[in-house]
PDB file of C-alpha atoms and ligand atoms in Angstrom:
ATOM      1  CA  MET H   3     -25.834   0.957  29.438  1.00 49.00           C
ATOM      2  CA  LYS H   4     -22.265   0.831  28.086  1.00 50.00           C
ATOM      3  CA  ASP H   5     -20.631  -2.602  28.015  1.00 53.00           C
ATOM      4  CA  ARG H   6     -17.627  -2.024  30.270  1.00 59.00           C
ATOM      5  CA  ARG H   7     -16.149  -5.515  29.929  1.00 60.00           C
ATOM      6  CA  TYR H   8     -13.649  -4.400  27.330  1.00 62.00           C
ATOM      7  CA  ALA H   9     -13.107  -0.849  28.549  1.00 63.00           C
ATOM      8  CA  HIS H  10      -9.446  -1.780  29.039  1.00 83.00           C
ATOM      9  CA  PRO H  11      -8.862  -4.241  26.210  1.00 84.00           C
ATOM     10  CA  PHE H  12      -5.138  -4.753  26.821  1.00 87.00           C
ATOM     11  CA  ARG H  13      -5.534  -5.213  30.571  1.00 89.00           C
ATOM     12  CA  ASP H  14      -8.451  -7.582  30.005  1.00 92.00           C
ATOM     13  CA  LEU H  15      -6.577  -9.577  27.371  1.00 95.00           C
ATOM     14  CA  ARG H  16      -3.433  -9.831  29.465  1.00 96.00           C
ATOM     15  CA  ALA H  17      -5.498 -11.144  32.371  1.00 95.00           C
ATOM     16  CA  ARG H  18      -7.115 -13.751  30.132  1.00 96.00           C
ATOM     17  CA  ILE H  19      -3.737 -14.846  28.762  1.00 97.00           C
ATOM     18  CA  ARG H  20      -2.308 -15.036  32.270  1.00 95.00           C
ATOM     19  CA  ALA H  21      -5.162 -17.340  33.298  1.00 96.00           C
ATOM     20  CA  ALA H  22      -5.114 -19.434  30.105  1.00 97.00           C
ATOM     21  CA  THR H  23      -3.765 -22.939  29.819  1.00 97.00           C
ATOM     22  CA  SER H  24      -3.917 -22.863  26.017  1.00 98.00           C
ATOM     23  CA  VAL H  25      -3.347 -19.843  23.791  1.00 98.00           C
ATOM     24  CA  CYS H  26      -3.549 -20.136  20.018  1.00 98.00           C
ATOM     25  CA  VAL H  27      -2.252 -17.482  17.623  1.00 98.00           C
ATOM     26  CA  LEU H  28      -3.372 -17.671  14.000  1.00 98.00           C
ATOM     27  CA  THR H  29      -1.040 -15.628  11.826  1.00 98.00           C
ATOM     28  CA  GLY H  30      -1.071 -14.401   8.235  1.00 98.00           C
ATOM     29  CA  ALA H  31       1.148 -12.360   5.978  1.00 97.00           C
ATOM     30  CA  GLY H  32       0.756  -9.185   8.065  1.00 98.00           C
ATOM     31  CA  MET H  33       2.718 -10.924  10.824  1.00 98.00           C
ATOM     32  CA  SER H  34       5.842 -10.752   8.663  1.00 98.00           C
ATOM     33  CA  ALA H  35       5.130  -7.386   7.011  1.00 97.00           C
ATOM     34  CA  GLU H  36       7.333  -5.485   9.470  1.00 98.00           C
ATOM     35  CA  SER H  37      10.136  -7.932   8.678  1.00 98.00           C
ATOM     36  CA  GLY H  38       9.985  -6.653   5.109  1.00 97.00           C
ATOM     37  CA  ILE H  39       8.036  -9.524   3.523  1.00 96.00           C
ATOM     38  CA  PRO H  40       5.124  -8.278   1.387  1.00 94.00           C
ATOM     39  CA  THR H  41       1.572  -9.389   2.129  1.00 94.00           C
ATOM     40  CA  PHE H  42      -0.705 -10.742  -0.602  1.00 90.00           C
ATOM     41  CA  ARG H  43      -3.748  -8.477  -0.612  1.00 89.00           C
ATOM     42  CA  ASP H  44      -2.559  -5.075   0.623  1.00 83.00           C
ATOM     43  CA  ALA H  45      -3.655  -2.599  -2.022  1.00 81.00           C
ATOM     44  CA  HIS H  46      -0.284  -1.426  -3.404  1.00 81.00           C
ATOM     45  CA  SER H  47       2.437  -3.525  -1.822  1.00 82.00           C
ATOM     46  CA  GLY H  48       0.665  -6.931  -1.802  1.00 87.00           C
ATOM     47  CA  PHE H  49       1.860  -9.644  -4.204  1.00 83.00           C
ATOM     48  CA  TRP H  50      -1.642 -10.121  -5.639  1.00 86.00           C
ATOM     49  CA  ALA H  51      -1.814  -6.416  -6.513  1.00 83.00           C
ATOM     50  CA  ARG H  52       1.067  -7.012  -8.926  1.00 85.00           C
ATOM     51  CA  PHE H  53       0.848 -10.677  -9.907  1.00 84.00           C
ATOM     52  CA  ASP H  54      -1.893 -13.093 -10.918  1.00 87.00           C
ATOM     53  CA  PRO H  55      -2.209 -15.728  -8.185  1.00 86.00           C
ATOM     54  CA  MET H  56      -3.492 -18.343 -10.629  1.00 90.00           C
ATOM     55  CA  GLN H  57      -0.338 -17.974 -12.731  1.00 92.00           C
ATOM     56  CA  LEU H  58       2.091 -18.033  -9.810  1.00 94.00           C
ATOM     57  CA  ALA H  59       0.374 -20.017  -7.080  1.00 94.00           C
ATOM     58  CA  SER H  60      -1.397 -22.897  -8.763  1.00 96.00           C
ATOM     59  CA  GLU H  61      -0.326 -26.220 -10.249  1.00 97.00           C
ATOM     60  CA  GLU H  62      -1.735 -25.181 -13.635  1.00 96.00           C
ATOM     61  CA  GLY H  63       0.331 -21.999 -13.553  1.00 97.00           C
ATOM     62  CA  PHE H  64       3.491 -23.943 -12.700  1.00 97.00           C
ATOM     63  CA  ARG H  65       2.922 -26.520 -15.450  1.00 97.00           C
ATOM     64  CA  ALA H  66       2.287 -23.734 -17.969  1.00 97.00           C
ATOM     65  CA  GLU H  67       5.385 -21.690 -17.082  1.00 96.00           C
ATOM     66  CA  PRO H  68       7.637 -23.645 -14.714  1.00 97.00           C
ATOM     67  CA  GLN H  69      10.632 -21.351 -15.113  1.00 97.00           C
ATOM     68  CA  ARG H  70       8.659 -18.187 -14.447  1.00 96.00           C
ATOM     69  CA  VAL H  71       7.021 -19.643 -11.347  1.00 97.00           C
ATOM     70  CA  TRP H  72      10.301 -21.139 -10.071  1.00 98.00           C
ATOM     71  CA  ASP H  73      12.050 -17.774 -10.508  1.00 96.00           C
ATOM     72  CA  TRP H  74       9.249 -15.986  -8.640  1.00 95.00           C
ATOM     73  CA  TYR H  75       9.631 -18.358  -5.695  1.00 97.00           C
ATOM     74  CA  GLU H  76      13.422 -17.952  -5.809  1.00 97.00           C
ATOM     75  CA  MET H  77      12.877 -14.188  -5.580  1.00 95.00           C
ATOM     76  CA  ARG H  78      10.584 -14.691  -2.570  1.00 96.00           C
ATOM     77  CA  ARG H  79      13.091 -17.070  -0.972  1.00 98.00           C
ATOM     78  CA  GLU H  80      15.762 -14.371  -1.232  1.00 98.00           C
ATOM     79  CA  GLY H  81      13.413 -12.035   0.618  1.00 97.00           C
ATOM     80  CA  VAL H  82      12.791 -14.598   3.349  1.00 98.00           C
ATOM     81  CA  ARG H  83      16.524 -15.301   3.743  1.00 98.00           C
ATOM     82  CA  ALA H  84      17.219 -11.589   4.119  1.00 98.00           C
ATOM     83  CA  ALA H  85      14.393 -11.062   6.645  1.00 98.00           C
ATOM     84  CA  GLU H  86      14.629 -11.314  10.412  1.00 98.00           C
ATOM     85  CA  PRO H  87      11.865 -12.069  12.934  1.00 98.00           C
ATOM     86  CA  ASN H  88      10.309  -8.812  14.153  1.00 98.00           C
ATOM     87  CA  GLU H  89       9.296  -7.721  17.659  1.00 98.00           C
ATOM     88  CA  GLY H  90       5.972  -9.514  17.235  1.00 98.00           C
ATOM     89  CA  HIS H  91       7.560 -12.885  16.418  1.00 98.00           C
ATOM     90  CA  ARG H  92       9.976 -12.355  19.284  1.00 98.00           C
ATOM     91  CA  ALA H  93       7.269 -11.476  21.838  1.00 97.00           C
ATOM     92  CA  LEU H  94       5.365 -14.671  20.999  1.00 98.00           C
ATOM     93  CA  ALA H  95       8.520 -16.780  21.126  1.00 97.00           C
ATOM     94  CA  ALA H  96       9.576 -15.307  24.467  1.00 97.00           C
ATOM     95  CA  TRP H  97       6.143 -15.962  25.979  1.00 97.00           C
ATOM     96  CA  ALA H  98       6.196 -19.546  24.657  1.00 97.00           C
ATOM     97  CA  GLY H  99       9.581 -20.000  26.302  1.00 96.00           C
ATOM     98  CA  ARG H 100       8.257 -18.756  29.646  1.00 96.00           C
ATOM     99  CA  HIS H 101       5.088 -20.928  29.415  1.00 96.00           C
ATOM    100  CA  PRO H 102       6.086 -24.303  27.977  1.00 96.00           C
ATOM    101  CA  GLY H 103       3.231 -26.192  26.336  1.00 96.00           C
ATOM    102  CA  CYS H 104       0.796 -23.235  26.394  1.00 97.00           C
ATOM    103  CA  LEU H 105       1.243 -21.627  22.965  1.00 98.00           C
ATOM    104  CA  THR H 106       0.346 -22.980  19.540  1.00 98.00           C
ATOM    105  CA  ILE H 107       1.028 -20.812  16.513  1.00 98.00           C
ATOM    106  CA  VAL H 108      -1.044 -21.764  13.491  1.00 98.00           C
ATOM    107  CA  THR H 109       0.467 -19.878  10.604  1.00 98.00           C
ATOM    108  CA  GLN H 110      -0.527 -19.409   6.977  1.00 98.00           C
ATOM    109  CA  ASN H 111       2.935 -18.008   6.374  1.00 98.00           C
ATOM    110  CA  VAL H 112       5.389 -20.078   4.417  1.00 98.00           C
ATOM    111  CA  ASP H 113       8.395 -18.141   5.712  1.00 98.00           C
ATOM    112  CA  ASP H 114      10.310 -19.495   8.685  1.00 96.00           C
ATOM    113  CA  LEU H 115      10.267 -16.407  10.899  1.00 98.00           C
ATOM    114  CA  HIS H 116       8.226 -17.932  13.739  1.00 98.00           C
ATOM    115  CA  GLN H 117      10.591 -20.914  13.745  1.00 97.00           C
ATOM    116  CA  ARG H 118      13.670 -18.668  13.710  1.00 98.00           C
ATOM    117  CA  ALA H 119      12.289 -16.581  16.586  1.00 97.00           C
ATOM    118  CA  GLY H 120      12.526 -19.768  18.686  1.00 93.00           C
ATOM    119  CA  GLY H 121      10.827 -20.224  22.029  1.00 90.00           C
ATOM    120  CA  GLY H 122       9.945 -23.880  21.568  1.00 91.00           C
ATOM    121  CA  GLY H 123       6.190 -23.353  21.122  1.00 91.00           C
ATOM    122  CA  ARG H 124       4.254 -25.580  18.753  1.00 97.00           C
ATOM    123  CA  ILE H 125       4.033 -24.212  15.194  1.00 98.00           C
ATOM    124  CA  ILE H 126       1.591 -25.583  12.630  1.00 98.00           C
ATOM    125  CA  ALA H 127       2.428 -24.287   9.140  1.00 98.00           C
ATOM    126  CA  LEU H 128      -0.852 -24.746   7.262  1.00 98.00           C
ATOM    127  CA  HIS H 129       0.406 -23.591   3.866  1.00 98.00           C
ATOM    128  CA  GLY H 130       3.776 -25.354   3.908  1.00 98.00           C
ATOM    129  CA  HIS H 131       7.344 -24.073   3.794  1.00 98.00           C
ATOM    130  CA  ILE H 132       8.755 -21.919   1.021  1.00 98.00           C
ATOM    131  CA  MET H 133      12.347 -22.963   1.698  1.00 97.00           C
ATOM    132  CA  GLU H 134      11.496 -26.620   1.006  1.00 97.00           C
ATOM    133  CA  ASN H 135      10.911 -28.437  -2.279  1.00 97.00           C
ATOM    134  CA  ARG H 136       9.085 -31.545  -3.386  1.00 95.00           C
ATOM    135  CA  TRP H 137       8.462 -33.428  -6.613  1.00 95.00           C
ATOM    136  CA  LEU H 138       5.754 -32.028  -8.864  1.00 96.00           C
ATOM    137  CA  ASP H 139       4.440 -35.494  -9.764  1.00 93.00           C
ATOM    138  CA  PRO H 140       4.470 -38.627  -7.634  1.00 88.00           C
ATOM    139  CA  CYS H 141       7.778 -40.409  -8.250  1.00 82.00           C
ATOM    140  CA  PRO H 142       7.044 -43.422 -10.520  1.00 80.00           C
ATOM    141  CA  LYS H 143       9.394 -45.519  -8.399  1.00 73.00           C
ATOM    142  CA  ALA H 144       7.171 -44.958  -5.350  1.00 70.00           C
ATOM    143  CA  GLU H 145       4.494 -47.144  -7.024  1.00 69.00           C
ATOM    144  CA  ASP H 146       6.794 -50.137  -6.552  1.00 68.00           C
ATOM    145  CA  MET H 147       7.059 -51.060  -2.856  1.00 65.00           C
ATOM    146  CA  MET H 148      10.509 -52.560  -3.448  1.00 65.00           C
ATOM    147  CA  ARG H 149      12.024 -49.352  -4.844  1.00 70.00           C
ATOM    148  CA  ARG H 150      12.845 -46.112  -3.117  1.00 78.00           C
ATOM    149  CA  PRO H 151      11.439 -42.908  -4.611  1.00 83.00           C
ATOM    150  CA  CYS H 152      14.025 -40.585  -6.136  1.00 88.00           C
ATOM    151  CA  ASP H 153      15.699 -38.355  -3.579  1.00 91.00           C
ATOM    152  CA  ILE H 154      15.159 -34.657  -4.202  1.00 92.00           C
ATOM    153  CA  ALA H 155      18.836 -34.180  -3.307  1.00 92.00           C
ATOM    154  CA  VAL H 156      19.750 -35.803  -6.656  1.00 90.00           C
ATOM    155  CA  ALA H 157      17.792 -33.270  -8.731  1.00 94.00           C
ATOM    156  CA  GLU H 158      19.864 -31.661 -11.480  1.00 95.00           C
ATOM    157  CA  PRO H 159      20.234 -27.917 -10.954  1.00 95.00           C
ATOM    158  CA  GLY H 160      17.911 -25.902 -13.170  1.00 96.00           C
ATOM    159  CA  ARG H 161      14.983 -23.516 -13.135  1.00 97.00           C
ATOM    160  CA  PRO H 162      13.312 -25.653 -11.861  1.00 97.00           C
ATOM    161  CA  PRO H 163      15.681 -28.518 -10.996  1.00 97.00           C
ATOM    162  CA  LYS H 164      14.826 -31.873 -12.607  1.00 96.00           C
ATOM    163  CA  CYS H 165      15.127 -35.554 -11.705  1.00 94.00           C
ATOM    164  CA  PRO H 166      17.894 -37.117 -13.874  1.00 92.00           C
ATOM    165  CA  THR H 167      16.024 -40.447 -13.961  1.00 89.00           C
ATOM    166  CA  CYS H 168      12.330 -39.553 -14.267  1.00 90.00           C
ATOM    167  CA  ASP H 169      12.392 -35.964 -15.641  1.00 91.00           C
ATOM    168  CA  ASN H 170      10.135 -35.018 -12.717  1.00 94.00           C
ATOM    169  CA  LEU H 171      10.381 -31.336 -11.748  1.00 96.00           C
ATOM    170  CA  LEU H 172      10.942 -29.895  -8.308  1.00 97.00           C
ATOM    171  CA  ARG H 173       8.339 -27.442  -7.032  1.00 98.00           C
ATOM    172  CA  PRO H 174       8.194 -25.309  -3.892  1.00 98.00           C
ATOM    173  CA  GLY H 175       6.872 -27.058  -0.774  1.00 97.00           C
ATOM    174  CA  VAL H 176       3.885 -24.727  -0.371  1.00 98.00           C
ATOM    175  CA  VAL H 177       0.151 -25.230  -0.740  1.00 97.00           C
ATOM    176  CA  TRP H 178      -1.181 -23.689  -3.947  1.00 97.00           C
ATOM    177  CA  PHE H 179      -4.691 -22.570  -4.825  1.00 94.00           C
ATOM    178  CA  GLY H 180      -6.844 -25.597  -5.576  1.00 94.00           C
ATOM    179  CA  GLU H 181      -4.725 -27.884  -3.389  1.00 96.00           C
ATOM    180  CA  SER H 182      -5.710 -29.447  -0.091  1.00 95.00           C
ATOM    181  CA  LEU H 183      -3.954 -28.653   3.131  1.00 97.00           C
ATOM    182  CA  ASP H 184      -2.090 -31.463   4.839  1.00 96.00           C
ATOM    183  CA  TYR H 185      -4.834 -33.343   6.660  1.00 97.00           C
ATOM    184  CA  ARG H 186      -2.804 -33.783   9.851  1.00 97.00           C
ATOM    185  CA  ASP H 187      -1.902 -30.095  10.040  1.00 98.00           C
ATOM    186  CA  LEU H 188      -5.482 -28.994   9.467  1.00 98.00           C
ATOM    187  CA  SER H 189      -6.910 -31.444  12.032  1.00 98.00           C
ATOM    188  CA  ALA H 190      -4.305 -30.366  14.568  1.00 98.00           C
ATOM    189  CA  ALA H 191      -5.131 -26.690  13.967  1.00 98.00           C
ATOM    190  CA  GLU H 192      -8.871 -27.340  14.262  1.00 98.00           C
ATOM    191  CA  GLU H 193      -8.341 -29.237  17.498  1.00 98.00           C
ATOM    192  CA  VAL H 194      -6.308 -26.422  19.018  1.00 98.00           C
ATOM    193  CA  ALA H 195      -8.846 -23.805  17.875  1.00 98.00           C
ATOM    194  CA  ALA H 196     -11.656 -25.804  19.464  1.00 98.00           C
ATOM    195  CA  SER H 197      -9.874 -26.234  22.772  1.00 98.00           C
ATOM    196  CA  CYS H 198      -7.902 -23.010  23.379  1.00 98.00           C
ATOM    197  CA  ASP H 199      -8.888 -20.389  25.942  1.00 98.00           C
ATOM    198  CA  VAL H 200      -7.753 -17.443  23.828  1.00 98.00           C
ATOM    199  CA  LEU H 201      -7.339 -17.157  20.060  1.00 98.00           C
ATOM    200  CA  LEU H 202      -5.418 -14.198  18.649  1.00 98.00           C
ATOM    201  CA  VAL H 203      -5.803 -13.685  14.909  1.00 98.00           C
ATOM    202  CA  VAL H 204      -2.869 -11.607  13.703  1.00 98.00           C
ATOM    203  CA  GLY H 205      -2.188 -10.103  10.287  1.00 98.00           C
ATOM    204  CA  THR H 206      -4.581 -12.072   8.132  1.00 98.00           C
ATOM    205  CA  SER H 207      -7.308 -10.721   5.860  1.00 96.00           C
ATOM    206  CA  GLY H 208      -9.443 -13.778   6.636  1.00 96.00           C
ATOM    207  CA  ALA H 209     -10.006 -14.258   2.911  1.00 94.00           C
ATOM    208  CA  VAL H 210      -8.593 -17.756   2.594  1.00 93.00           C
ATOM    209  CA  TRP H 211     -10.238 -20.898   3.896  1.00 93.00           C
ATOM    210  CA  PRO H 212     -10.040 -23.191   5.744  1.00 95.00           C
ATOM    211  CA  ALA H 213      -7.640 -21.060   7.842  1.00 96.00           C
ATOM    212  CA  ALA H 214     -10.185 -18.230   8.132  1.00 97.00           C
ATOM    213  CA  GLY H 215     -12.744 -20.654   9.593  1.00 97.00           C
ATOM    214  CA  LEU H 216     -10.605 -21.293  12.671  1.00 98.00           C
ATOM    215  CA  ALA H 217     -11.794 -18.036  14.264  1.00 98.00           C
ATOM    216  CA  ALA H 218     -15.462 -19.097  14.150  1.00 98.00           C
ATOM    217  CA  ARG H 219     -14.553 -22.578  15.344  1.00 98.00           C
ATOM    218  CA  ALA H 220     -12.714 -21.160  18.357  1.00 98.00           C
ATOM    219  CA  ARG H 221     -15.461 -18.698  19.192  1.00 98.00           C
ATOM    220  CA  HIS H 222     -18.197 -21.337  19.033  1.00 98.00           C
ATOM    221  CA  ALA H 223     -16.141 -23.562  21.298  1.00 98.00           C
ATOM    222  CA  GLY H 224     -15.941 -20.794  23.911  1.00 97.00           C
ATOM    223  CA  ALA H 225     -12.552 -19.188  23.280  1.00 98.00           C
ATOM    224  CA  HIS H 226     -12.009 -15.460  23.663  1.00 97.00           C
ATOM    225  CA  VAL H 227     -11.224 -14.274  20.124  1.00 98.00           C
ATOM    226  CA  VAL H 228      -9.126 -11.190  19.428  1.00 97.00           C
ATOM    227  CA  ILE H 229      -8.120  -9.776  16.053  1.00 98.00           C
ATOM    228  CA  ILE H 230      -4.967  -7.708  15.624  1.00 98.00           C
ATOM    229  CA  ASN H 231      -4.756  -5.880  12.321  1.00 97.00           C
ATOM    230  CA  PRO H 232      -4.300  -2.286  11.149  1.00 96.00           C
ATOM    231  CA  GLU H 233      -7.242  -2.775   8.729  1.00 96.00           C
ATOM    232  CA  PRO H 234     -10.675  -4.389   8.898  1.00 96.00           C
ATOM    233  CA  THR H 235     -10.754  -8.110   8.043  1.00 97.00           C
ATOM    234  CA  GLU H 236     -13.394 -10.448   6.641  1.00 96.00           C
ATOM    235  CA  ILE H 237     -13.716 -12.201   9.987  1.00 97.00           C
ATOM    236  CA  ASP H 238     -13.980  -9.221  12.369  1.00 97.00           C
ATOM    237  CA  ASP H 239     -17.495 -10.349  13.306  1.00 96.00           C
ATOM    238  CA  GLU H 240     -16.065 -13.491  14.893  1.00 96.00           C
ATOM    239  CA  ALA H 241     -13.963 -11.481  17.337  1.00 97.00           C
ATOM    240  CA  HIS H 242     -14.852 -10.353  20.835  1.00 96.00           C
ATOM    241  CA  ILE H 243     -12.473  -7.460  20.326  1.00 95.00           C
ATOM    242  CA  VAL H 244     -10.561  -6.014  17.410  1.00 96.00           C
ATOM    243  CA  LEU H 245      -7.287  -4.273  18.234  1.00 96.00           C
ATOM    244  CA  THR H 246      -6.288  -1.900  15.478  1.00 96.00           C
ATOM    245  CA  GLY H 247      -2.539  -1.859  15.001  1.00 97.00           C
ATOM    246  CA  THR H 248       0.415  -3.828  13.737  1.00 98.00           C
ATOM    247  CA  ALA H 249       1.842  -7.125  14.927  1.00 98.00           C
ATOM    248  CA  ALA H 250       5.254  -5.760  15.896  1.00 98.00           C
ATOM    249  CA  ARG H 251       3.724  -2.940  17.918  1.00 97.00           C
ATOM    250  CA  LEU H 252       0.835  -4.702  19.651  1.00 97.00           C
ATOM    251  CA  LEU H 253       2.125  -8.207  20.399  1.00 97.00           C
ATOM    252  CA  PRO H 254       4.907  -6.980  22.718  1.00 96.00           C
ATOM    253  CA  ARG H 255       2.314  -4.846  24.522  1.00 94.00           C
ATOM    254  CA  ILE H 256       0.169  -7.922  25.062  1.00 96.00           C
ATOM    255  CA  PHE H 257       2.806 -10.550  25.874  1.00 94.00           C
ATOM    256  CA  ASP H 258       5.662  -8.637  27.554  1.00 85.00           C
ATOM    257  CA  PRO H 259       6.436  -9.395  30.294  1.00 79.00           C
ATOM    258  CA  LEU H 260       3.606 -11.743  31.194  1.00 64.00           C
TER     259      LEU H 260
HETATM  260  P1  OAD J 393      -3.354 -11.151   3.088  1.00 53.57           P
HETATM  261  O1  OAD J 393      -2.408 -10.414   2.213  1.00 53.57           O
HETATM  262  O2  OAD J 393      -4.641 -11.585   2.517  1.00 53.57           O
HETATM  263  O3  OAD J 393      -3.695 -10.233   4.354  1.00 53.57           O
HETATM  264  C1  OAD J 393      -2.672  -9.602   5.062  1.00 53.57           C
HETATM  265  C2  OAD J 393      -3.308  -8.904   6.232  1.00 53.57           C
HETATM  266  O4  OAD J 393      -2.265  -8.362   7.034  1.00 53.57           O
HETATM  267  C3  OAD J 393      -4.231  -7.749   5.877  1.00 53.57           C
HETATM  268  O5  OAD J 393      -5.441  -7.890   6.585  1.00 53.57           O
HETATM  269  C4  OAD J 393      -3.461  -6.508   6.333  1.00 53.57           C
HETATM  270  O6  OAD J 393      -4.315  -5.469   6.781  1.00 53.57           O
HETATM  271  C5  OAD J 393      -2.665  -7.076   7.467  1.00 53.57           C
HETATM  272  N1  OAD J 393      -1.426  -6.364   7.802  1.00 53.57           N
HETATM  273  C6  OAD J 393      -0.622  -5.630   6.993  1.00 53.57           C
HETATM  274  N2  OAD J 393       0.432  -5.175   7.673  1.00 53.57           N
HETATM  275  C7  OAD J 393       0.310  -5.647   8.944  1.00 53.57           C
HETATM  276  C8  OAD J 393       1.095  -5.538  10.120  1.00 53.57           C
HETATM  277  N3  OAD J 393       2.257  -4.872  10.125  1.00 53.57           N
HETATM  278  N4  OAD J 393       0.666  -6.141  11.247  1.00 53.57           N
HETATM  279  C9  OAD J 393      -0.511  -6.832  11.262  1.00 53.57           C
HETATM  280  N5  OAD J 393      -1.290  -6.968  10.169  1.00 53.57           N
HETATM  281  C10 OAD J 393      -0.887  -6.392   9.026  1.00 53.57           C
HETATM  282  O7  OAD J 393      -2.539 -12.359   3.724  1.00 53.57           O
HETATM  283  P2  OAD J 393      -3.107 -13.675   4.390  1.00 53.57           P
HETATM  284  O8  OAD J 393      -4.353 -13.414   5.128  1.00 53.57           O
HETATM  285  O9  OAD J 393      -1.984 -14.316   5.098  1.00 53.57           O
HETATM  286  O10 OAD J 393      -1.850 -18.439   0.453  1.00 53.57           O
HETATM  287  O11 OAD J 393      -3.445 -14.528   3.107  1.00 53.57           O
HETATM  288  C11 OAD J 393      -3.840 -15.870   3.259  1.00 53.57           C
HETATM  289  C12 OAD J 393      -3.268 -16.688   2.153  1.00 53.57           C
HETATM  290  O12 OAD J 393      -3.585 -16.092   0.888  1.00 53.57           O
HETATM  291  C13 OAD J 393      -1.771 -16.769   2.154  1.00 53.57           C
HETATM  292  O13 OAD J 393      -1.273 -17.781   2.998  1.00 53.57           O
HETATM  293  C14 OAD J 393      -1.461 -17.073   0.718  1.00 53.57           C
HETATM  294  C15 OAD J 393      -2.388 -16.091   0.070  1.00 53.57           C
HETATM  295  O14 OAD J 393      -2.726 -16.350  -1.233  1.00 53.57           O
HETATM  296  C16 OAD J 393      -1.193 -19.162  -0.430  1.00 53.57           C
HETATM  297  O15 OAD J 393      -0.239 -18.738  -1.052  1.00 53.57           O
HETATM  298  C17 OAD J 393      -1.727 -20.550  -0.548  1.00 53.57           C
END
């Protein structure tokens, strides 16, 4: 006999969201694609179709060619500055505003489009923030409790900027391949995944861990898991339903005007 539970996936999902006390949305690069920011793994337009991630998104790559990597991030920053939140970001933000304390966005995106869309919902940025910088190496002054580490505001302009005292280089405030996620951010994301009623996974290929593992964690803990993506993902098996389509088209259909 046909399973009729999801015969009306949007109606069913909207009912679940209406009844939920905690909704978590895990987002990836596809969330910002309709704002004009390229994804990583899409066949022609993705960054990793054109660039080697180990050269541009690893500490080794940065140390080998700091200027090249800095310039690549400056180019991406320009793209982020020029972009605007799309209808998907706005639908989530509006729902968060109407349901204070109910929405947590866990994003792998380093752009600030969820933040700029507003709404006041909690946002956990697992892979950092592209518009921020930090020192490449620990500041030597930080080893001495009596001294303050050098302020990144004093860095001498350059590609990349450099500390006038220690020669330390500035690097983008993102998580690179081979680096650990911030422990507090990851624990917070895991906690939300394990306690939410509904998890929506939007615009991620599910190729990068530990973010990809949040879908299985949520499902095992009893959440209703929904994937929104125009293409198949590596974690489709974790979902109760897969909605084929884009973030800017489907999220307003799901969240407006709940
Ligand atoms: P990917 O580039 O791996 O995947 C993007 C996903 O978005 C794909 O599954 C696309 O099908 C989907 N997509 C494309 N357009 C979409 C749209 N308009 N609406 C919804 N989905 C769409 O990006 P991520 O999964 O985010 O890490 O990649 C994860 C991490 O790998 C990134 O955070 C980045 C990357 O290397 C670091 O830089 C550390």
